[in-house]
Structure formats: structure tokens, C-alpha cells
Amino acid sequence: MKGLFKSKPKTPAELVRLSRDLLIVFDQDSIRESKRDEKMAELSKVVRELKCILYGNSEAEPVAEACMQLTQEFFKENTFRLVVICLPKLNLEARKDATQIVANLQRQQVNSRLIASDYLERNTDLIDILMTGYENADMALHYGSMLRECIRHQVVAKYVLESEHLKKFFDFIQLPNFDIAADAAATFKELMTRHKSTVAEFLSNNYDWFFEDYNSKLLESSNYITRRQAVKLLGDMLLDRSNSATMTKYVSSRENLRILMNLLRESSKTIQIEAFHVFKLFVANQNKPADIAIILDANKDKLLRLLGDLKTDKEDEQFDSDKAQVMQEIASLEPKELP
């Protein structure tokens, strides 16, 4: 007879509400120790069901209407906030599932709007929590993954760029834990490349302190991986048309030229190649300041020998063409004197 009275499957909205009730219990620590494991198992099951609605499973694709209902309910009563705040209290599997849910919700539209963007604009303190997550080894990869997805929203990227947290990236990228440092570097790259106009405005307004820290802490880091990632990202930023004003300013500095010439002399071919893509901008600048032209001319023979030996592992016609042009430009430099 029991089979005749099976409970009806919960709707997406009901599952979200159930997860919220359980999260509140853990947030307020209003649970007896003897019941904790039971409640955590229940919460983990609900979180797994929510993830299946958003991502589908081996038997079914996600249903748009169900995803929309889930998304609306998630942001209606601060379930999103509870997930972020309570994440350290969840078991590992629930943390992983919750991280994937948060990531997916950033892309879900309701009535053609990304309501996650509107929510985060009103709740920027949650971004602060995600940022400081890099300081907690157990939470760094979960919060870092969430933060990267939230940066898809321009309002979030702008908030992080303008916050005091940004300076912490220069330290997070060099943390001794390789996985956390790599995650922080991936987030930093996303932040500095995704939203072109926001990044261009930021670099224009914060040029001096940003590149002083970028040069000293990243490009001149004692860590090989940090230097390699930093010079690659520098090329990505300076070669982006949106950042043309910043690029012109950067390649007019003799201190920047000194750093790039040192990177060109690295034993690592990967760093040399990435450094070349930035160095060529100094050489190609048709309005070189006199001190830049003098340094290039004074080091002409060394640079030509170094560039002559610089080759990519695979055939690269664009690289070979760029290198030939740079070498021709350096070879044709005339000795100059400072005015």
C-alpha cells in the first residue's frame, strides 16, 4: 500500500527553499551534534539535486523552465548569500556541488536578464568574502572558482578593480601552494582581460602604482612561473587595442625597457618569446623618447645577436616576420644624444 502514497517530487523552488532552511541551521549552529551528520547528508542530497537541475545528468538535459524557477528562488530570499557564507561548514562533496551551482547561476537568465549581476551589485560584501577566500587554503579553490565566474559581470569586475583587494593578487599569485597560486593567477588574468573598457579605464587611472607593483612583484619575481605568467599577461594587456594609451606610456619608460631586456636574456625560451612580444612594442614605437632610442642603440650588437638566436620550437611565420622587422629597426638606429 505504501507505494500508492509516494511523495510528489519537489519543484525546483521547493528544493531551493529546503536547502535554504538547512543552510540557516548550519549558519546559526542551531543543531545538536548528534543530528549534524544526518542534516549534512540531507543538505548534500538537496545540493546534488539542485546541481542536476542546472547541469542535467546522463539521462536528461537541463530544462530551461526548471532552471529559471531555481534561479529566481535562489536570489529571492538570499539563498545565494547563505551558500557563500556557509561553504566552509559543508563537507567536501557539497562544497564542490555548491561551487558548480554558483558558477552556473551566473549564466542563467530570467526574462532576458542576468539576475545574478543585479544581485551581486547590491551585495558586494559577498565579493569581499570570495576575494579573501584565497587566504584560506581549504576554501581558496572553491571561492576562487566562484569569483572567476562572478567576474563575468562587468559590475563585479569593476568593483574588484576599484577595491583594496586588487593589490592582494600580487601576493596571492606567489603563494607557496602551487594550486592556489595558479588559481589566483587565472582569476587575475580574467579580471585584467575580460571587460575591455573597464580595464582600459582602470589602467589609465591607476597606471603608476599598478605597473610599479606589476614590475617589481611579478616581472622581477624570483619565481619562474610567476615571471612567465606575468610577461604573457603583460603582452595580452598591452597588445589589446583598448589599452593603446597605456601601451604607449609603458613603452616610453626606460625602466620598463630595462626589465624587458633582462627578460629577453632569461634561460627559459618561453619567457624569452613572451618578452619579445612586449619588447617589439618598444622598438616599433615611431615616437620613441630619446633615452629609449639611446639604450637600444647602445645595446644594438648584443640585441641583434640575442634576437638572431631566438627561435620558436614550431615554425611560426608571424614570429619570424616580427623578429625580422625588429632586427631591421634596431640595425638602422642612429646614435643619438639626450637633448
GROMACS .gro file of C-alpha atoms in nm:
model
  339
    1MET     CA    1   0.000   0.000   0.000
    2LYS     CA    2   0.287   0.237   0.076
    3GLY     CA    3   0.375   0.252  -0.292
    4LEU     CA    4   0.043   0.421  -0.363
    5PHE     CA    5   0.138   0.720  -0.148
    6LYS     CA    6   0.480   0.811  -0.282
    7SER     CA    7   0.571   1.171  -0.208
    8LYS     CA    8   0.549   1.400  -0.508
    9PRO     CA    9   0.890   1.516  -0.640
   10LYS     CA   10   0.979   1.860  -0.512
   11THR     CA   11   0.972   2.152  -0.755
   12PRO     CA   12   1.298   2.344  -0.815
   13ALA     CA   13   1.168   2.630  -0.598
   14GLU     CA   14   1.083   2.388  -0.315
   15LEU     CA   15   1.430   2.235  -0.331
   16VAL     CA   16   1.588   2.580  -0.306
   17ARG     CA   17   1.370   2.663  -0.005
   18LEU     CA   18   1.463   2.333   0.160
   19SER     CA   19   1.832   2.399   0.102
   20ARG     CA   20   1.787   2.748   0.250
   21ASP     CA   21   1.624   2.609   0.565
   22LEU     CA   22   1.907   2.360   0.610
   23LEU     CA   23   2.176   2.624   0.545
   24ILE     CA   24   2.019   2.852   0.807
   25VAL     CA   25   2.050   2.570   1.061
   26PHE     CA   26   2.423   2.537   0.988
   27ASP     CA   27   2.474   2.914   0.971
   28GLN     CA   28   2.322   2.964   1.315
   29ASP     CA   29   2.483   2.649   1.460
   30SER     CA   30   2.139   2.562   1.593
   31ILE     CA   31   2.180   2.189   1.554
   32ARG     CA   32   2.255   1.917   1.806
   33GLU     CA   33   2.584   1.735   1.746
   34SER     CA   34   2.401   1.402   1.726
   35LYS     CA   35   2.191   1.534   1.435
   36ARG     CA   36   2.472   1.712   1.248
   37ASP     CA   37   2.575   1.423   1.022
   38GLU     CA   38   2.213   1.346   0.938
   39LYS     CA   39   2.138   1.707   0.845
   40MET     CA   40   2.461   1.736   0.644
   41ALA     CA   41   2.367   1.424   0.446
   42GLU     CA   42   2.023   1.575   0.379
   43LEU     CA   43   2.174   1.907   0.269
   44SER     CA   44   2.430   1.732   0.046
   45LYS     CA   45   2.148   1.538  -0.124
   46VAL     CA   46   1.947   1.855  -0.190
   47VAL     CA   47   2.251   2.042  -0.322
   48ARG     CA   48   2.325   1.750  -0.555
   49GLU     CA   49   1.964   1.761  -0.684
   50LEU     CA   50   1.993   2.137  -0.748
   51LYS     CA   51   2.313   2.079  -0.945
   52CYS     CA   52   2.140   1.812  -1.156
   53ILE     CA   53   1.859   2.055  -1.244
   54LEU     CA   54   2.111   2.312  -1.367
   55TYR     CA   55   2.352   2.077  -1.543
   56GLY     CA   56   2.138   1.779  -1.630
   57ASN     CA   57   2.269   1.425  -1.592
   58SER     CA   58   2.348   1.118  -1.801
   59GLU     CA   59   1.978   1.063  -1.867
   60ALA     CA   60   1.845   1.414  -1.932
   61GLU     CA   61   1.949   1.762  -2.042
   62PRO     CA   62   1.864   2.061  -1.819
   63VAL     CA   63   1.512   2.201  -1.865
   64ALA     CA   64   1.504   2.578  -1.921
   65GLU     CA   65   1.185   2.637  -1.721
   66ALA     CA   66   1.318   2.444  -1.421
   67CYS     CA   67   1.648   2.634  -1.435
   68MET     CA   68   1.461   2.965  -1.442
   69GLN     CA   69   1.246   2.871  -1.141
   70LEU     CA   70   1.553   2.760  -0.947
   71THR     CA   71   1.742   3.081  -1.032
   72GLN     CA   72   1.456   3.310  -0.932
   73GLU     CA   73   1.412   3.138  -0.597
   74PHE     CA   74   1.786   3.129  -0.531
   75PHE     CA   75   1.822   3.506  -0.548
   76LYS     CA   76   1.483   3.592  -0.397
   77GLU     CA   77   1.548   3.505  -0.033
   78ASN     CA   78   1.926   3.527  -0.003
   79THR     CA   79   1.996   3.156  -0.055
   80PHE     CA   80   2.296   3.268  -0.260
   81ARG     CA   81   2.434   3.456   0.042
   82LEU     CA   82   2.387   3.154   0.266
   83VAL     CA   83   2.572   2.927   0.023
   84VAL     CA   84   2.873   3.161   0.014
   85ILE     CA   85   2.882   3.216   0.391
   86CYS     CA   86   2.819   2.853   0.487
   87LEU     CA   87   3.052   2.695   0.232
   88PRO     CA   88   3.331   2.629   0.490
   89LYS     CA   89   3.081   2.432   0.702
   90LEU     CA   90   2.983   2.194   0.421
   91ASN     CA   91   3.153   1.863   0.351
   92LEU     CA   92   3.385   1.841   0.051
   93GLU     CA   93   3.134   1.693  -0.196
   94ALA     CA   94   2.868   1.951  -0.106
   95ARG     CA   95   3.128   2.228  -0.143
   96LYS     CA   96   3.215   2.106  -0.493
   97ASP     CA   97   2.848   2.088  -0.594
   98ALA     CA   98   2.770   2.428  -0.441
   99THR     CA   99   3.066   2.582  -0.626
  100GLN     CA  100   2.932   2.447  -0.955
  101ILE     CA  101   2.583   2.576  -0.875
  102VAL     CA  102   2.715   2.927  -0.808
  103ALA     CA  103   2.913   2.915  -1.133
  104ASN     CA  104   2.608   2.809  -1.336
  105LEU     CA  105   2.379   3.070  -1.180
  106GLN     CA  106   2.599   3.349  -1.318
  107ARG     CA  107   2.484   3.249  -1.669
  108GLN     CA  108   2.116   3.188  -1.603
  109GLN     CA  109   1.880   3.447  -1.750
  110VAL     CA  110   1.534   3.532  -1.618
  111ASN     CA  111   1.327   3.744  -1.857
  112SER     CA  112   1.645   3.811  -2.059
  113ARG     CA  113   1.830   3.947  -1.754
  114LEU     CA  114   2.129   3.804  -1.571
  115ILE     CA  115   1.977   3.845  -1.229
  116ALA     CA  116   2.298   3.728  -1.060
  117SER     CA  117   2.461   4.050  -1.185
  118ASP     CA  118   2.188   4.267  -1.033
  119TYR     CA  119   2.206   4.072  -0.706
  120LEU     CA  120   2.584   4.099  -0.674
  121GLU     CA  121   2.574   4.471  -0.749
  122ARG     CA  122   2.355   4.509  -0.440
  123ASN     CA  123   2.559   4.264  -0.229
  124THR     CA  124   2.923   4.346  -0.294
  125ASP     CA  125   3.022   4.225   0.054
  126LEU     CA  126   2.990   3.873  -0.088
  127ILE     CA  127   3.262   3.956  -0.339
  128ASP     CA  128   3.480   4.060  -0.043
  129ILE     CA  129   3.426   3.714   0.108
  130LEU     CA  130   3.519   3.542  -0.219
  131MET     CA  131   3.834   3.755  -0.253
  132THR     CA  132   3.959   3.687   0.099
  133GLY     CA  133   3.895   3.317   0.035
  134TYR     CA  134   4.246   3.296  -0.113
  135GLU     CA  135   4.378   3.344   0.241
  136ASN     CA  136   4.218   3.014   0.350
  137ALA     CA  137   4.392   2.710   0.199
  138ASP     CA  138   4.083   2.488   0.244
  139MET     CA  139   3.847   2.732   0.071
  140ALA     CA  140   4.072   2.906  -0.183
  141LEU     CA  141   3.995   2.689  -0.486
  142HIS     CA  142   3.619   2.689  -0.422
  143TYR     CA  143   3.592   3.063  -0.361
  144GLY     CA  144   3.840   3.134  -0.641
  145SER     CA  145   3.630   2.940  -0.890
  146MET     CA  146   3.316   3.126  -0.776
  147LEU     CA  147   3.494   3.463  -0.802
  148ARG     CA  148   3.610   3.395  -1.159
  149GLU     CA  149   3.254   3.322  -1.266
  150CYS     CA  150   3.121   3.633  -1.090
  151ILE     CA  151   3.380   3.845  -1.274
  152ARG     CA  152   3.187   3.761  -1.591
  153HIS     CA  153   2.967   4.050  -1.479
  154GLN     CA  154   3.117   4.389  -1.557
  155VAL     CA  155   2.982   4.542  -1.234
  156VAL     CA  156   3.169   4.278  -1.031
  157ALA     CA  157   3.493   4.322  -1.225
  158LYS     CA  158   3.472   4.699  -1.177
  159TYR     CA  159   3.413   4.655  -0.804
  160VAL     CA  160   3.716   4.425  -0.763
  161LEU     CA  161   3.939   4.653  -0.973
  162GLU     CA  162   3.847   4.953  -0.761
  163SER     CA  163   3.873   4.770  -0.427
  164GLU     CA  164   4.170   4.736  -0.194
  165HIS     CA  165   4.155   4.362  -0.260
  166LEU     CA  166   4.316   4.403  -0.602
  167LYS     CA  167   4.661   4.466  -0.453
  168LYS     CA  168   4.640   4.132  -0.272
  169PHE     CA  169   4.655   3.948  -0.604
  170PHE     CA  170   5.024   4.033  -0.633
  171ASP     CA  171   5.075   3.824  -0.317
  172PHE     CA  172   4.817   3.553  -0.388
  173ILE     CA  173   4.984   3.478  -0.723
  174GLN     CA  174   5.306   3.397  -0.536
  175LEU     CA  175   5.163   3.182  -0.258
  176PRO     CA  176   5.376   2.871  -0.190
  177ASN     CA  177   5.077   2.642  -0.259
  178PHE     CA  178   5.104   2.590  -0.636
  179ASP     CA  179   4.734   2.513  -0.697
  180ILE     CA  180   4.614   2.823  -0.509
  181ALA     CA  181   4.875   3.046  -0.675
  182ALA     CA  182   4.772   2.915  -1.020
  183ASP     CA  183   4.404   2.970  -0.940
  184ALA     CA  184   4.473   3.328  -0.827
  185ALA     CA  185   4.672   3.389  -1.147
  186ALA     CA  186   4.380   3.260  -1.357
  187THR     CA  187   4.138   3.492  -1.175
  188PHE     CA  188   4.376   3.788  -1.214
  189LYS     CA  189   4.406   3.721  -1.587
  190GLU     CA  190   4.026   3.706  -1.623
  191LEU     CA  191   3.997   4.031  -1.431
  192MET     CA  192   4.255   4.213  -1.646
  193THR     CA  193   4.135   4.092  -1.988
  194ARG     CA  194   3.760   4.021  -1.996
  195HIS     CA  195   3.596   4.365  -1.979
  196LYS     CA  196   3.796   4.581  -2.219
  197SER     CA  197   3.655   4.928  -2.146
  198THR     CA  198   3.657   4.875  -1.768
  199VAL     CA  199   4.018   4.755  -1.772
  200ALA     CA  200   4.127   5.041  -2.001
  201GLU     CA  201   3.974   5.296  -1.764
  202PHE     CA  202   4.130   5.127  -1.462
  203LEU     CA  203   4.480   5.116  -1.615
  204SER     CA  204   4.452   5.480  -1.720
  205ASN     CA  205   4.353   5.591  -1.369
  206ASN     CA  206   4.591   5.363  -1.176
  207TYR     CA  207   4.890   5.338  -1.409
  208ASP     CA  208   5.168   5.440  -1.168
  209TRP     CA  209   5.106   5.216  -0.868
  210PHE     CA  210   4.975   4.924  -1.074
  211PHE     CA  211   5.278   4.888  -1.301
  212GLU     CA  212   5.522   4.967  -1.021
  213ASP     CA  213   5.382   4.665  -0.834
  214TYR     CA  214   5.342   4.458  -1.151
  215ASN     CA  215   5.707   4.512  -1.247
  216SER     CA  216   5.865   4.466  -0.904
  217LYS     CA  217   5.644   4.188  -0.765
  218LEU     CA  218   5.564   3.986  -1.077
  219LEU     CA  219   5.801   4.055  -1.368
  220GLU     CA  220   6.103   4.064  -1.135
  221SER     CA  221   5.980   3.787  -0.905
  222SER     CA  222   6.229   3.517  -0.806
  223ASN     CA  223   5.966   3.260  -0.906
  224TYR     CA  224   5.999   3.138  -1.265
  225ILE     CA  225   5.628   3.054  -1.306
  226THR     CA  226   5.527   3.398  -1.177
  227ARG     CA  227   5.760   3.572  -1.427
  228ARG     CA  228   5.638   3.353  -1.714
  229GLN     CA  229   5.269   3.418  -1.643
  230ALA     CA  230   5.327   3.789  -1.579
  231VAL     CA  231   5.512   3.862  -1.902
  232LYS     CA  232   5.247   3.668  -2.100
  233LEU     CA  233   4.964   3.866  -1.937
  234LEU     CA  234   5.153   4.193  -1.988
  235GLY     CA  235   5.166   4.119  -2.361
  236ASP     CA  236   4.795   4.036  -2.365
  237MET     CA  237   4.713   4.368  -2.196
  238LEU     CA  238   4.944   4.594  -2.397
  239LEU     CA  239   4.859   4.439  -2.733
  240ASP     CA  240   4.485   4.489  -2.676
  241ARG     CA  241   4.367   4.789  -2.878
  242SER     CA  242   4.154   4.912  -2.589
  243ASN     CA  243   4.474   4.971  -2.392
  244SER     CA  244   4.664   5.161  -2.662
  245ALA     CA  245   4.715   5.470  -2.442
  246THR     CA  246   4.856   5.256  -2.161
  247MET     CA  247   5.078   5.069  -2.407
  248THR     CA  248   5.225   5.395  -2.543
  249LYS     CA  249   5.302   5.511  -2.189
  250TYR     CA  250   5.453   5.177  -2.089
  251VAL     CA  251   5.692   5.158  -2.385
  252SER     CA  252   5.815   5.513  -2.322
  253SER     CA  253   5.978   5.415  -1.992
  254ARG     CA  254   6.346   5.327  -1.975
  255GLU     CA  255   6.288   5.131  -1.651
  256ASN     CA  256   6.030   4.914  -1.828
  257LEU     CA  257   6.270   4.864  -2.117
  258ARG     CA  258   6.544   4.753  -1.874
  259ILE     CA  259   6.310   4.490  -1.723
  260LEU     CA  260   6.205   4.356  -2.065
  261MET     CA  261   6.565   4.339  -2.187
  262ASN     CA  262   6.652   4.133  -1.878
  263LEU     CA  263   6.360   3.900  -1.950
  264LEU     CA  264   6.488   3.862  -2.308
  265ARG     CA  265   6.811   3.724  -2.160
  266GLU     CA  266   6.635   3.459  -1.948
  267SER     CA  267   6.747   3.099  -1.987
  268SER     CA  268   6.382   2.999  -2.042
  269LYS     CA  269   6.288   3.017  -2.410
  270THR     CA  270   5.919   3.051  -2.315
  271ILE     CA  271   5.989   3.368  -2.117
  272GLN     CA  272   6.218   3.498  -2.393
  273ILE     CA  273   5.945   3.455  -2.656
  274GLU     CA  274   5.678   3.622  -2.441
  275ALA     CA  275   5.921   3.903  -2.352
  276PHE     CA  276   5.990   3.956  -2.723
  277HIS     CA  277   5.620   4.024  -2.789
  278VAL     CA  278   5.640   4.315  -2.542
  279PHE     CA  279   5.993   4.425  -2.635
  280LYS     CA  280   5.892   4.466  -3.001
  281LEU     CA  281   5.649   4.740  -2.894
  282PHE     CA  282   5.939   4.950  -2.762
  283VAL     CA  283   6.123   4.910  -3.092
  284ALA     CA  284   5.818   4.965  -3.314
  285ASN     CA  285   5.722   5.289  -3.137
  286GLN     CA  286   5.771   5.557  -3.404
  287ASN     CA  287   5.782   5.827  -3.135
  288LYS     CA  288   6.050   5.674  -2.915
  289PRO     CA  289   6.173   5.904  -2.639
  290ALA     CA  290   6.541   5.986  -2.689
  291ASP     CA  291   6.655   5.783  -2.386
  292ILE     CA  292   6.481   5.470  -2.521
  293ALA     CA  293   6.649   5.510  -2.861
  294ILE     CA  294   6.988   5.565  -2.691
  295ILE     CA  295   6.955   5.246  -2.480
  296LEU     CA  296   6.854   5.041  -2.785
  297ASP     CA  297   7.143   5.181  -2.988
  298ALA     CA  298   7.396   5.126  -2.708
  299ASN     CA  299   7.291   4.761  -2.685
  300LYS     CA  300   7.245   4.715  -3.061
  301ASP     CA  301   7.506   4.441  -3.115
  302LYS     CA  302   7.400   4.237  -2.810
  303LEU     CA  303   7.032   4.265  -2.903
  304LEU     CA  304   7.091   4.159  -3.263
  305ARG     CA  305   7.291   3.855  -3.151
  306LEU     CA  306   7.030   3.759  -2.894
  307LEU     CA  307   6.738   3.801  -3.135
  308GLY     CA  308   6.927   3.616  -3.407
  309ASP     CA  309   6.947   3.312  -3.181
  310LEU     CA  310   6.585   3.337  -3.065
  311LYS     CA  311   6.368   3.074  -3.235
  312THR     CA  312   6.031   2.917  -3.162
  313ASP     CA  313   6.002   2.538  -3.122
  314LYS     CA  314   5.748   2.518  -3.404
  315GLU     CA  315   5.754   2.710  -3.729
  316ASP     CA  316   5.585   3.046  -3.676
  317GLU     CA  317   5.578   3.276  -3.977
  318GLN     CA  318   5.430   3.569  -3.783
  319PHE     CA  319   5.701   3.548  -3.518
  320ASP     CA  320   5.976   3.524  -3.780
  321SER     CA  321   5.832   3.824  -3.965
  322ASP     CA  322   5.805   4.031  -3.645
  323LYS     CA  323   6.158   3.937  -3.542
  324ALA     CA  324   6.300   4.033  -3.882
  325GLN     CA  325   6.128   4.375  -3.862
  326VAL     CA  326   6.253   4.437  -3.508
  327MET     CA  327   6.609   4.342  -3.601
  328GLN     CA  328   6.596   4.568  -3.907
  329GLU     CA  329   6.468   4.857  -3.695
  330ILE     CA  330   6.743   4.808  -3.435
  331ALA     CA  331   7.013   4.774  -3.701
  332SER     CA  332   6.908   5.104  -3.859
  333LEU     CA  333   6.918   5.304  -3.534
  334GLU     CA  334   7.143   5.608  -3.550
  335PRO     CA  335   7.343   5.717  -3.242
  336LYS     CA  336   7.154   5.988  -3.055
  337GLU     CA  337   7.230   6.219  -2.770
  338LEU     CA  338   6.994   6.328  -2.498
  339PRO     CA  339   6.872   6.684  -2.558
   0.00000   0.00000   0.00000
